[in-house]
């Protein structure tokens, strides 16, 4: 294979065959093809695109660059969920145990915070002792014994994606719907799953700001899943305001426990029901989405979801007593209300800025190496469409470091717009792509 010939072909808008794609990605993963040649190919792909067959081959090559977890000896369907990232998005934490309590296995490999969006692993690590780095054997054992585990990406799963993602980050090739789709799907397909529910976020707190972009991403990922034989459904959901009332790692664990106890916020609970129902349908334990929703509601009502959560936390070395006593979670030293500068309706929230304000407090990373402060965050009092008086709290800020507060407040001031008229809100579930 002549590496430059492959780059030239894509540069000129021609199709690559599966062998060429495989050889290129394999060669790059092994270090035989240098960064500069992969950078050139990525830019050619970014500008010229890939057709469905090429995209499928690209994803398979990334998947094949590492190990695929074998769960075939475990009875039952294995189904996962992936969110494209949002603010206050703690859904996986109550969702995975609830679905597992209903008989579908959930081998969930999650990520850390990325930019303004929070990460499930960072949230879970605010539970004292919780280990997101289970060995592959312990991960499989967890799925076998309790039906659910939530861990991080390991070195041997889709290593090509890790290398390529780092290169995309420094070559302005991240924002390609096809490369994003292949990256996400290759990582999910390593889990040995038969079904996948994608929560594709749209709005001011999402990477996809418009429904059109989100639809394109959703269709691309569903197409990849289909051609790989993984039943995939994408649910487009609104991210124009934080999900629930809590933003911040330990605060979101507290809210996840509330959801599992049936006392969680309406929007987050509704999303657990919607996504859970799809997971049950794909897992073959429910015949319809409506039936699935009612199964999820019942598992929350009778405590099965909460007890599965405790089992999972215990198995992964965490303090399961947090479920009954949230004072065991890390707490910030100080709190301060962030108040409305005028009376009116909350007409817009720049949700991305809220995510960045959390990073400013230390609750997310500005650089990859940054340590997370699990205790800081916000309790949101006013969301889109709410009326407020001048001086009324819009949020309470929980913080530890006075010096970080100014940057956080500046971002919050920019994020809230108070107007005369009540705004029209998008529905929480915007659409479904099957
Ligand atoms: N998340 C991923 O996992 N990959 C991308 O390319 C973008 C977001």
GROMACS .gro file of C-alpha atoms and ligand atoms in nm:
model
  442
    1UNK     CA    1   0.000   0.000   0.000
    2UNK     CA    2   0.131   0.340  -0.091
    3UNK     CA    3   0.026   0.570   0.192
    4UNK     CA    4   0.047   0.886  -0.016
    5UNK     CA    5  -0.170   0.723  -0.285
    6UNK     CA    6  -0.450   0.671  -0.032
    7UNK     CA    7  -0.426   1.029   0.089
    8UNK     CA    8  -0.425   1.152  -0.271
    9UNK     CA    9  -0.734   0.945  -0.357
   10UNK     CA   10  -0.937   1.092  -0.071
   11UNK     CA   11  -0.799   1.440  -0.136
   12UNK     CA   12  -0.937   1.414  -0.490
   13UNK     CA   13  -1.278   1.299  -0.365
   14UNK     CA   14  -1.246   0.933  -0.464
   15UNK     CA   15  -1.370   0.635  -0.261
   16UNK     CA   16  -1.136   0.427  -0.048
   17UNK     CA   17  -1.195   0.055  -0.024
   18UNK     CA   18  -1.223  -0.127   0.308
   19UNK     CA   19  -0.872  -0.279   0.279
   20UNK     CA   20  -0.713   0.061   0.226
   21UNK     CA   21  -0.895   0.208   0.526
   22UNK     CA   22  -0.807  -0.091   0.744
   23UNK     CA   23  -0.441  -0.087   0.643
   24UNK     CA   24  -0.415   0.288   0.707
   25UNK     CA   25  -0.576   0.276   1.052
   26UNK     CA   26  -0.385  -0.038   1.150
   27UNK     CA   27  -0.056   0.113   1.032
   28UNK     CA   28  -0.123   0.433   1.224
   29UNK     CA   29  -0.217   0.250   1.545
   30UNK     CA   30   0.105   0.046   1.529
   31UNK     CA   31   0.312   0.361   1.475
   32UNK     CA   32   0.412   0.262   1.119
   33UNK     CA   33   0.229   0.558   0.967
   34UNK     CA   34   0.332   0.894   1.116
   35UNK     CA   35   0.104   1.163   1.257
   36UNK     CA   36   0.157   1.396   0.961
   37UNK     CA   37   0.021   1.142   0.712
   38UNK     CA   38  -0.280   1.058   0.929
   39UNK     CA   39  -0.340   1.433   0.975
   40UNK     CA   40  -0.348   1.475   0.598
   41UNK     CA   41  -0.594   1.188   0.556
   42UNK     CA   42  -0.815   1.323   0.836
   43UNK     CA   43  -0.832   1.663   0.670
   44UNK     CA   44  -0.914   1.499   0.336
   45UNK     CA   45  -1.193   1.300   0.507
   46UNK     CA   46  -1.311   1.614   0.683
   47UNK     CA   47  -1.340   1.801   0.353
   48UNK     CA   48  -1.448   1.521   0.118
   49UNK     CA   49  -1.649   1.299   0.353
   50UNK     CA   50  -1.696   0.923   0.351
   51UNK     CA   51  -1.984   0.730   0.198
   52UNK     CA   52  -2.175   0.476   0.409
   53UNK     CA   53  -1.952   0.184   0.316
   54UNK     CA   54  -1.635   0.379   0.381
   55UNK     CA   55  -1.770   0.501   0.715
   56UNK     CA   56  -1.863   0.151   0.815
   57UNK     CA   57  -1.515   0.026   0.719
   58UNK     CA   58  -1.355   0.318   0.909
   59UNK     CA   59  -1.553   0.232   1.224
   60UNK     CA   60  -1.479  -0.141   1.193
   61UNK     CA   61  -1.109  -0.067   1.152
   62UNK     CA   62  -1.109   0.145   1.471
   63UNK     CA   63  -1.304  -0.124   1.654
   64UNK     CA   64  -1.066  -0.392   1.524
   65UNK     CA   65  -0.761  -0.197   1.643
   66UNK     CA   66  -0.819  -0.338   1.993
   67UNK     CA   67  -1.007  -0.590   2.196
   68UNK     CA   68  -1.381  -0.655   2.186
   69UNK     CA   69  -1.520  -0.764   2.522
   70UNK     CA   70  -1.673  -1.109   2.500
   71UNK     CA   71  -1.997  -1.131   2.696
   72UNK     CA   72  -2.145  -1.405   2.479
   73UNK     CA   73  -2.138  -1.660   2.765
   74UNK     CA   74  -2.366  -1.436   2.974
   75UNK     CA   75  -2.736  -1.496   2.922
   76UNK     CA   76  -2.956  -1.211   2.811
   77UNK     CA   77  -2.925  -0.912   2.583
   78UNK     CA   78  -2.659  -0.651   2.654
   79UNK     CA   79  -2.767  -0.296   2.584
   80UNK     CA   80  -2.597   0.036   2.653
   81UNK     CA   81  -2.680   0.404   2.629
   82UNK     CA   82  -2.457   0.689   2.518
   83UNK     CA   83  -2.513   1.062   2.550
   84UNK     CA   84  -2.338   1.310   2.324
   85UNK     CA   85  -2.284   1.529   2.631
   86UNK     CA   86  -2.469   1.797   2.816
   87UNK     CA   87  -2.486   2.006   3.133
   88UNK     CA   88  -2.636   1.840   3.440
   89UNK     CA   89  -2.664   1.518   3.240
   90UNK     CA   90  -2.650   1.253   3.511
   91UNK     CA   91  -2.901   1.025   3.338
   92UNK     CA   92  -2.670   0.721   3.300
   93UNK     CA   93  -2.626   0.694   3.677
   94UNK     CA   94  -2.988   0.613   3.766
   95UNK     CA   95  -3.066   0.465   3.421
   96UNK     CA   96  -2.811   0.181   3.410
   97UNK     CA   97  -2.913   0.020   3.743
   98UNK     CA   98  -3.286   0.062   3.674
   99UNK     CA   99  -3.255  -0.114   3.338
  100UNK     CA  100  -3.033  -0.386   3.487
  101UNK     CA  101  -3.292  -0.443   3.761
  102UNK     CA  102  -3.539  -0.527   3.483
  103UNK     CA  103  -3.324  -0.802   3.333
  104UNK     CA  104  -3.125  -0.631   3.056
  105UNK     CA  105  -2.747  -0.638   3.104
  106UNK     CA  106  -2.579  -0.297   3.094
  107UNK     CA  107  -2.201  -0.307   3.031
  108UNK     CA  108  -2.144   0.067   3.033
  109UNK     CA  109  -1.813   0.224   2.933
  110UNK     CA  110  -1.834   0.597   2.993
  111UNK     CA  111  -1.621   0.903   2.952
  112UNK     CA  112  -1.489   1.195   3.153
  113UNK     CA  113  -1.597   1.556   3.119
  114UNK     CA  114  -1.520   1.704   2.779
  115UNK     CA  115  -1.511   2.084   2.740
  116UNK     CA  116  -1.820   2.230   2.905
  117UNK     CA  117  -1.996   1.893   2.936
  118UNK     CA  118  -1.976   1.678   3.248
  119UNK     CA  119  -1.859   1.316   3.251
  120UNK     CA  120  -2.026   1.016   3.411
  121UNK     CA  121  -1.692   0.883   3.543
  122UNK     CA  122  -1.612   1.208   3.722
  123UNK     CA  123  -1.956   1.204   3.880
  124UNK     CA  124  -1.925   0.843   3.994
  125UNK     CA  125  -1.583   0.911   4.144
  126UNK     CA  126  -1.741   1.158   4.385
  127UNK     CA  127  -1.881   0.851   4.563
  128UNK     CA  128  -1.604   0.768   4.814
  129UNK     CA  129  -1.410   0.460   4.701
  130UNK     CA  130  -1.592   0.410   4.367
  131UNK     CA  131  -1.352   0.246   4.121
  132UNK     CA  132  -1.409   0.314   3.752
  133UNK     CA  133  -1.097   0.117   3.658
  134UNK     CA  134  -1.214  -0.241   3.706
  135UNK     CA  135  -0.999  -0.504   3.537
  136UNK     CA  136  -1.161  -0.665   3.230
  137UNK     CA  137  -1.222  -0.982   3.436
  138UNK     CA  138  -1.395  -0.791   3.718
  139UNK     CA  139  -1.601  -0.598   3.462
  140UNK     CA  140  -1.727  -0.923   3.307
  141UNK     CA  141  -1.786  -1.065   3.657
  142UNK     CA  142  -1.998  -0.760   3.746
  143UNK     CA  143  -2.214  -0.808   3.436
  144UNK     CA  144  -2.249  -1.176   3.518
  145UNK     CA  145  -2.334  -1.130   3.886
  146UNK     CA  146  -2.529  -0.805   3.905
  147UNK     CA  147  -2.601  -0.717   3.544
  148UNK     CA  148  -2.439  -0.375   3.539
  149UNK     CA  149  -2.103  -0.200   3.570
  150UNK     CA  150  -1.987   0.149   3.482
  151UNK     CA  151  -1.620   0.188   3.395
  152UNK     CA  152  -1.383   0.401   3.186
  153UNK     CA  153  -1.219   0.334   2.855
  154UNK     CA  154  -0.913   0.108   2.882
  155UNK     CA  155  -0.596   0.120   2.673
  156UNK     CA  156  -0.682  -0.193   2.477
  157UNK     CA  157  -1.032  -0.087   2.367
  158UNK     CA  158  -1.036   0.098   2.032
  159UNK     CA  159  -0.678   0.229   2.074
  160UNK     CA  160  -0.696   0.379   1.723
  161UNK     CA  161  -0.967   0.617   1.840
  162UNK     CA  162  -0.758   0.740   2.131
  163UNK     CA  163  -0.467   0.823   1.899
  164UNK     CA  164  -0.683   0.966   1.622
  165UNK     CA  165  -0.895   1.174   1.860
  166UNK     CA  166  -0.583   1.340   2.006
  167UNK     CA  167  -0.466   1.420   1.653
  168UNK     CA  168  -0.806   1.557   1.549
  169UNK     CA  169  -0.798   1.783   1.851
  170UNK     CA  170  -0.479   1.948   1.727
  171UNK     CA  171  -0.558   1.949   1.352
  172UNK     CA  172  -0.904   2.115   1.353
  173UNK     CA  173  -1.076   1.794   1.243
  174UNK     CA  174  -1.291   1.725   1.550
  175UNK     CA  175  -1.609   1.881   1.407
  176UNK     CA  176  -1.678   1.620   1.143
  177UNK     CA  177  -2.006   1.439   1.195
  178UNK     CA  178  -1.866   1.126   1.032
  179UNK     CA  179  -1.547   1.120   1.239
  180UNK     CA  180  -1.745   1.190   1.558
  181UNK     CA  181  -1.987   0.908   1.474
  182UNK     CA  182  -1.710   0.657   1.399
  183UNK     CA  183  -1.530   0.757   1.718
  184UNK     CA  184  -1.836   0.713   1.941
  185UNK     CA  185  -1.963   0.396   1.774
  186UNK     CA  186  -1.626   0.219   1.770
  187UNK     CA  187  -1.592   0.274   2.145
  188UNK     CA  188  -1.945   0.153   2.216
  189UNK     CA  189  -1.925  -0.151   1.989
  190UNK     CA  190  -1.625  -0.284   2.190
  191UNK     CA  191  -1.861  -0.357   2.475
  192UNK     CA  192  -2.002  -0.668   2.311
  193UNK     CA  193  -2.354  -0.516   2.302
  194UNK     CA  194  -2.654  -0.612   2.090
  195UNK     CA  195  -2.837  -0.282   2.139
  196UNK     CA  196  -2.750   0.084   2.185
  197UNK     CA  197  -2.963   0.385   2.273
  198UNK     CA  198  -2.810   0.718   2.177
  199UNK     CA  199  -2.916   1.036   2.355
  200UNK     CA  200  -2.826   1.303   2.101
  201UNK     CA  201  -2.837   1.640   2.274
  202UNK     CA  202  -2.944   1.955   2.091
  203UNK     CA  203  -2.925   2.313   2.210
  204UNK     CA  204  -2.717   2.576   2.386
  205UNK     CA  205  -2.552   2.323   2.619
  206UNK     CA  206  -2.484   2.060   2.352
  207UNK     CA  207  -2.212   2.019   2.091
  208UNK     CA  208  -2.490   2.013   1.829
  209UNK     CA  209  -2.662   2.350   1.850
  210UNK     CA  210  -2.934   2.286   1.589
  211UNK     CA  211  -3.187   2.007   1.535
  212UNK     CA  212  -3.060   1.969   1.178
  213UNK     CA  213  -2.702   1.899   1.291
  214UNK     CA  214  -2.820   1.665   1.566
  215UNK     CA  215  -3.041   1.474   1.322
  216UNK     CA  216  -2.749   1.428   1.087
  217UNK     CA  217  -2.528   1.297   1.369
  218UNK     CA  218  -2.806   1.068   1.493
  219UNK     CA  219  -2.877   0.924   1.147
  220UNK     CA  220  -2.507   0.867   1.083
  221UNK     CA  221  -2.460   0.678   1.411
  222UNK     CA  222  -2.780   0.474   1.367
  223UNK     CA  223  -2.656   0.381   1.015
  224UNK     CA  224  -2.320   0.261   1.153
  225UNK     CA  225  -2.496   0.057   1.424
  226UNK     CA  226  -2.727  -0.100   1.170
  227UNK     CA  227  -2.451  -0.205   0.934
  228UNK     CA  228  -2.262  -0.360   1.229
  229UNK     CA  229  -2.569  -0.556   1.340
  230UNK     CA  230  -2.616  -0.354   1.662
  231UNK     CA  231  -2.979  -0.245   1.707
  232UNK     CA  232  -2.947   0.130   1.748
  233UNK     CA  233  -3.203   0.397   1.834
  234UNK     CA  234  -3.125   0.768   1.868
  235UNK     CA  235  -3.339   0.998   2.080
  236UNK     CA  236  -3.291   1.370   2.016
  237UNK     CA  237  -3.332   1.560   2.343
  238UNK     CA  238  -3.330   1.925   2.440
  239UNK     CA  239  -3.024   2.079   2.606
  240UNK     CA  240  -3.125   2.447   2.616
  241UNK     CA  241  -3.113   2.444   2.996
  242UNK     CA  242  -2.940   2.224   3.257
  243UNK     CA  243  -3.101   1.886   3.312
  244UNK     CA  244  -3.258   1.863   3.655
  245UNK     CA  245  -3.176   2.103   3.938
  246UNK     CA  246  -2.818   2.000   4.010
  247UNK     CA  247  -2.498   2.070   3.817
  248UNK     CA  248  -2.169   1.944   3.966
  249UNK     CA  249  -2.035   1.600   4.039
  250UNK     CA  250  -2.142   1.514   4.397
  251UNK     CA  251  -2.459   1.723   4.364
  252UNK     CA  252  -2.554   1.517   4.058
  253UNK     CA  253  -2.498   1.193   4.247
  254UNK     CA  254  -2.737   1.325   4.511
  255UNK     CA  255  -2.992   1.403   4.240
  256UNK     CA  256  -2.941   1.060   4.081
  257UNK     CA  257  -3.028   0.902   4.415
  258UNK     CA  258  -3.340   1.121   4.433
  259UNK     CA  259  -3.442   0.995   4.087
  260UNK     CA  260  -3.396   0.636   4.204
  261UNK     CA  261  -3.610   0.712   4.509
  262UNK     CA  262  -3.884   0.860   4.293
  263UNK     CA  263  -3.829   1.214   4.421
  264UNK     CA  264  -3.613   1.341   4.136
  265UNK     CA  265  -3.687   1.635   3.908
  266UNK     CA  266  -3.954   1.583   3.641
  267UNK     CA  267  -3.729   1.629   3.335
  268UNK     CA  268  -3.455   1.390   3.447
  269UNK     CA  269  -3.708   1.131   3.559
  270UNK     CA  270  -3.890   1.160   3.225
  271UNK     CA  271  -3.564   1.104   3.040
  272UNK     CA  272  -3.477   0.798   3.249
  273UNK     CA  273  -3.821   0.661   3.157
  274UNK     CA  274  -3.784   0.741   2.785
  275UNK     CA  275  -3.429   0.609   2.741
  276UNK     CA  276  -3.489   0.318   2.978
  277UNK     CA  277  -3.797   0.216   2.780
  278UNK     CA  278  -3.595   0.206   2.457
  279UNK     CA  279  -3.323  -0.001   2.625
  280UNK     CA  280  -3.587  -0.249   2.743
  281UNK     CA  281  -3.738  -0.268   2.393
  282UNK     CA  282  -3.394  -0.329   2.235
  283UNK     CA  283  -3.315  -0.578   2.513
  284UNK     CA  284  -3.628  -0.771   2.426
  285UNK     CA  285  -3.793  -0.753   2.768
  286UNK     CA  286  -4.060  -0.505   2.669
  287UNK     CA  287  -4.288  -0.512   2.364
  288UNK     CA  288  -4.344  -0.138   2.335
  289UNK     CA  289  -4.199   0.189   2.454
  290UNK     CA  290  -4.510   0.258   2.663
  291UNK     CA  291  -4.483  -0.077   2.837
  292UNK     CA  292  -4.111  -0.012   2.891
  293UNK     CA  293  -4.184   0.325   3.051
  294UNK     CA  294  -4.426   0.172   3.292
  295UNK     CA  295  -4.170  -0.101   3.381
  296UNK     CA  296  -3.913   0.172   3.456
  297UNK     CA  297  -4.167   0.361   3.671
  298UNK     CA  298  -4.243   0.045   3.868
  299UNK     CA  299  -3.875  -0.039   3.923
  300UNK     CA  300  -3.827   0.310   4.068
  301UNK     CA  301  -4.145   0.291   4.276
  302UNK     CA  302  -4.069  -0.044   4.438
  303UNK     CA  303  -3.699   0.035   4.496
  304UNK     CA  304  -3.550  -0.227   4.260
  305UNK     CA  305  -3.348   0.039   4.075
  306UNK     CA  306  -3.209   0.185   4.398
  307UNK     CA  307  -3.112  -0.153   4.533
  308UNK     CA  308  -2.933  -0.240   4.204
  309UNK     CA  309  -2.750   0.095   4.230
  310UNK     CA  310  -2.631   0.001   4.582
  311UNK     CA  311  -2.516  -0.340   4.457
  312UNK     CA  312  -2.322  -0.179   4.172
  313UNK     CA  313  -2.161   0.082   4.398
  314UNK     CA  314  -2.064  -0.188   4.649
  315UNK     CA  315  -1.919  -0.415   4.378
  316UNK     CA  316  -1.709  -0.129   4.245
  317UNK     CA  317  -1.564  -0.052   4.588
  318UNK     CA  318  -1.778   0.253   4.659
  319UNK     CA  319  -1.959   0.355   4.975
  320UNK     CA  320  -2.310   0.224   4.907
  321UNK     CA  321  -2.436   0.392   5.224
  322UNK     CA  322  -2.443   0.723   5.031
  323UNK     CA  323  -2.776   0.605   4.895
  324UNK     CA  324  -2.927   0.640   5.244
  325UNK     CA  325  -2.709   0.917   5.377
  326UNK     CA  326  -2.599   1.183   5.131
  327UNK     CA  327  -2.390   1.357   5.398
  328UNK     CA  328  -2.126   1.094   5.308
  329UNK     CA  329  -2.072   1.273   4.974
  330UNK     CA  330  -1.812   1.552   4.946
  331UNK     CA  331  -1.951   1.895   5.044
  332UNK     CA  332  -1.827   2.240   4.945
  333UNK     CA  333  -1.732   2.482   5.222
  334UNK     CA  334  -1.925   2.786   5.103
  335UNK     CA  335  -2.240   2.879   4.920
  336UNK     CA  336  -2.363   3.196   4.757
  337UNK     CA  337  -2.683   3.288   4.574
  338UNK     CA  338  -2.655   3.415   4.220
  339UNK     CA  339  -2.950   3.653   4.183
  340UNK     CA  340  -3.157   3.808   3.905
  341UNK     CA  341  -3.050   4.159   3.808
  342UNK     CA  342  -3.407   4.249   3.709
  343UNK     CA  343  -3.761   4.113   3.720
  344UNK     CA  344  -3.900   3.914   3.426
  345UNK     CA  345  -3.897   3.573   3.267
  346UNK     CA  346  -3.588   3.360   3.214
  347UNK     CA  347  -3.597   3.386   2.836
  348UNK     CA  348  -3.267   3.222   2.746
  349UNK     CA  349  -2.995   3.022   2.920
  350UNK     CA  350  -2.659   2.981   2.753
  351UNK     CA  351  -2.611   2.638   2.898
  352UNK     CA  352  -2.257   2.598   2.764
  353UNK     CA  353  -2.154   2.893   2.983
  354UNK     CA  354  -2.302   2.719   3.287
  355UNK     CA  355  -2.082   2.417   3.208
  356UNK     CA  356  -1.782   2.648   3.174
  357UNK     CA  357  -1.874   2.822   3.502
  358UNK     CA  358  -1.858   2.480   3.670
  359UNK     CA  359  -1.511   2.426   3.518
  360UNK     CA  360  -1.410   2.770   3.654
  361UNK     CA  361  -1.500   2.651   4.005
  362UNK     CA  362  -1.292   2.335   3.956
  363UNK     CA  363  -1.586   2.100   3.891
  364UNK     CA  364  -1.463   2.029   3.535
  365UNK     CA  365  -1.130   2.036   3.359
  366UNK     CA  366  -0.977   2.327   3.169
  367UNK     CA  367  -0.678   2.108   3.081
  368UNK     CA  368  -0.669   1.729   3.050
  369UNK     CA  369  -0.444   1.694   3.358
  370UNK     CA  370  -0.664   1.906   3.591
  371UNK     CA  371  -0.795   1.747   3.911
  372UNK     CA  372  -1.170   1.767   3.965
  373UNK     CA  373  -1.321   1.915   4.281
  374UNK     CA  374  -1.624   1.686   4.324
  375UNK     CA  375  -1.799   1.904   4.582
  376UNK     CA  376  -1.853   2.227   4.384
  377UNK     CA  377  -2.151   2.306   4.165
  378UNK     CA  378  -2.488   2.472   4.135
  379UNK     CA  379  -2.841   2.419   4.246
  380UNK     CA  380  -3.060   2.576   3.979
  381UNK     CA  381  -3.373   2.753   4.106
  382UNK     CA  382  -3.498   2.914   3.784
  383UNK     CA  383  -3.503   2.747   3.447
  384UNK     CA  384  -3.635   2.861   3.108
  385UNK     CA  385  -3.972   3.033   3.129
  386UNK     CA  386  -3.964   3.080   3.508
  387UNK     CA  387  -4.063   3.420   3.645
  388UNK     CA  388  -3.826   3.596   3.882
  389UNK     CA  389  -3.822   3.917   4.082
  390UNK     CA  390  -3.520   4.145   4.092
  391UNK     CA  391  -3.274   4.004   4.348
  392UNK     CA  392  -3.437   3.659   4.355
  393UNK     CA  393  -3.189   3.367   4.347
  394UNK     CA  394  -3.151   3.204   4.006
  395UNK     CA  395  -2.901   2.952   4.141
  396UNK     CA  396  -2.703   2.870   4.452
  397UNK     CA  397  -2.331   2.832   4.393
  398UNK     CA  398  -2.137   2.579   4.605
  399UNK     CA  399  -1.765   2.658   4.608
  400UNK     CA  400  -1.441   2.617   4.798
  401UNK     CA  401  -1.207   2.874   4.653
  402UNK     CA  402  -1.295   3.245   4.670
  403UNK     CA  403  -1.048   3.322   4.389
  404UNK     CA  404  -1.235   3.102   4.141
  405UNK     CA  405  -1.568   3.267   4.211
  406UNK     CA  406  -1.524   3.582   3.999
  407UNK     CA  407  -1.475   3.395   3.670
  408UNK     CA  408  -1.768   3.169   3.755
  409UNK     CA  409  -1.998   3.464   3.832
  410UNK     CA  410  -1.897   3.643   3.511
  411UNK     CA  411  -1.996   3.334   3.308
  412UNK     CA  412  -2.325   3.294   3.494
  413UNK     CA  413  -2.411   3.662   3.431
  414UNK     CA  414  -2.354   3.604   3.060
  415UNK     CA  415  -2.555   3.284   3.060
  416UNK     CA  416  -2.892   3.407   3.194
  417UNK     CA  417  -3.111   3.639   2.985
  418UNK     CA  418  -3.416   3.784   3.163
  419UNK     CA  419  -3.682   3.925   2.931
  420UNK     CA  420  -4.038   4.053   2.925
  421UNK     CA  421  -4.196   3.756   2.754
  422UNK     CA  422  -4.219   3.392   2.851
  423UNK     CA  423  -4.017   3.201   2.587
  424UNK     CA  424  -4.139   2.901   2.385
  425UNK     CA  425  -3.953   2.591   2.499
  426UNK     CA  426  -3.856   2.294   2.283
  427UNK     CA  427  -4.001   1.969   2.412
  428UNK     CA  428  -3.761   1.754   2.616
  429UNK     CA  429  -3.782   1.474   2.359
  430UNK     CA  430  -3.751   1.632   2.016
  431UNK     CA  431  -3.756   1.319   1.802
  432UNK     CA  432  -3.654   0.956   1.767
  433UNK     CA  433  -3.451   0.800   1.486
  434UNK     CA  434  -3.482   0.424   1.463
  435LIG     N1  435  -1.691   1.223   2.159
  435LIG     C1  436  -1.621   1.117   2.110
  435LIG     O1  437  -1.613   1.013   2.173
  435LIG     N2  438  -1.562   1.131   1.989
  435LIG     C2  439  -1.568   1.243   1.917
  435LIG     O2  440  -1.513   1.246   1.810
  435LIG     C3  441  -1.639   1.353   1.969
  435LIG     C4  442  -1.701   1.340   2.091
   0.00000   0.00000   0.00000
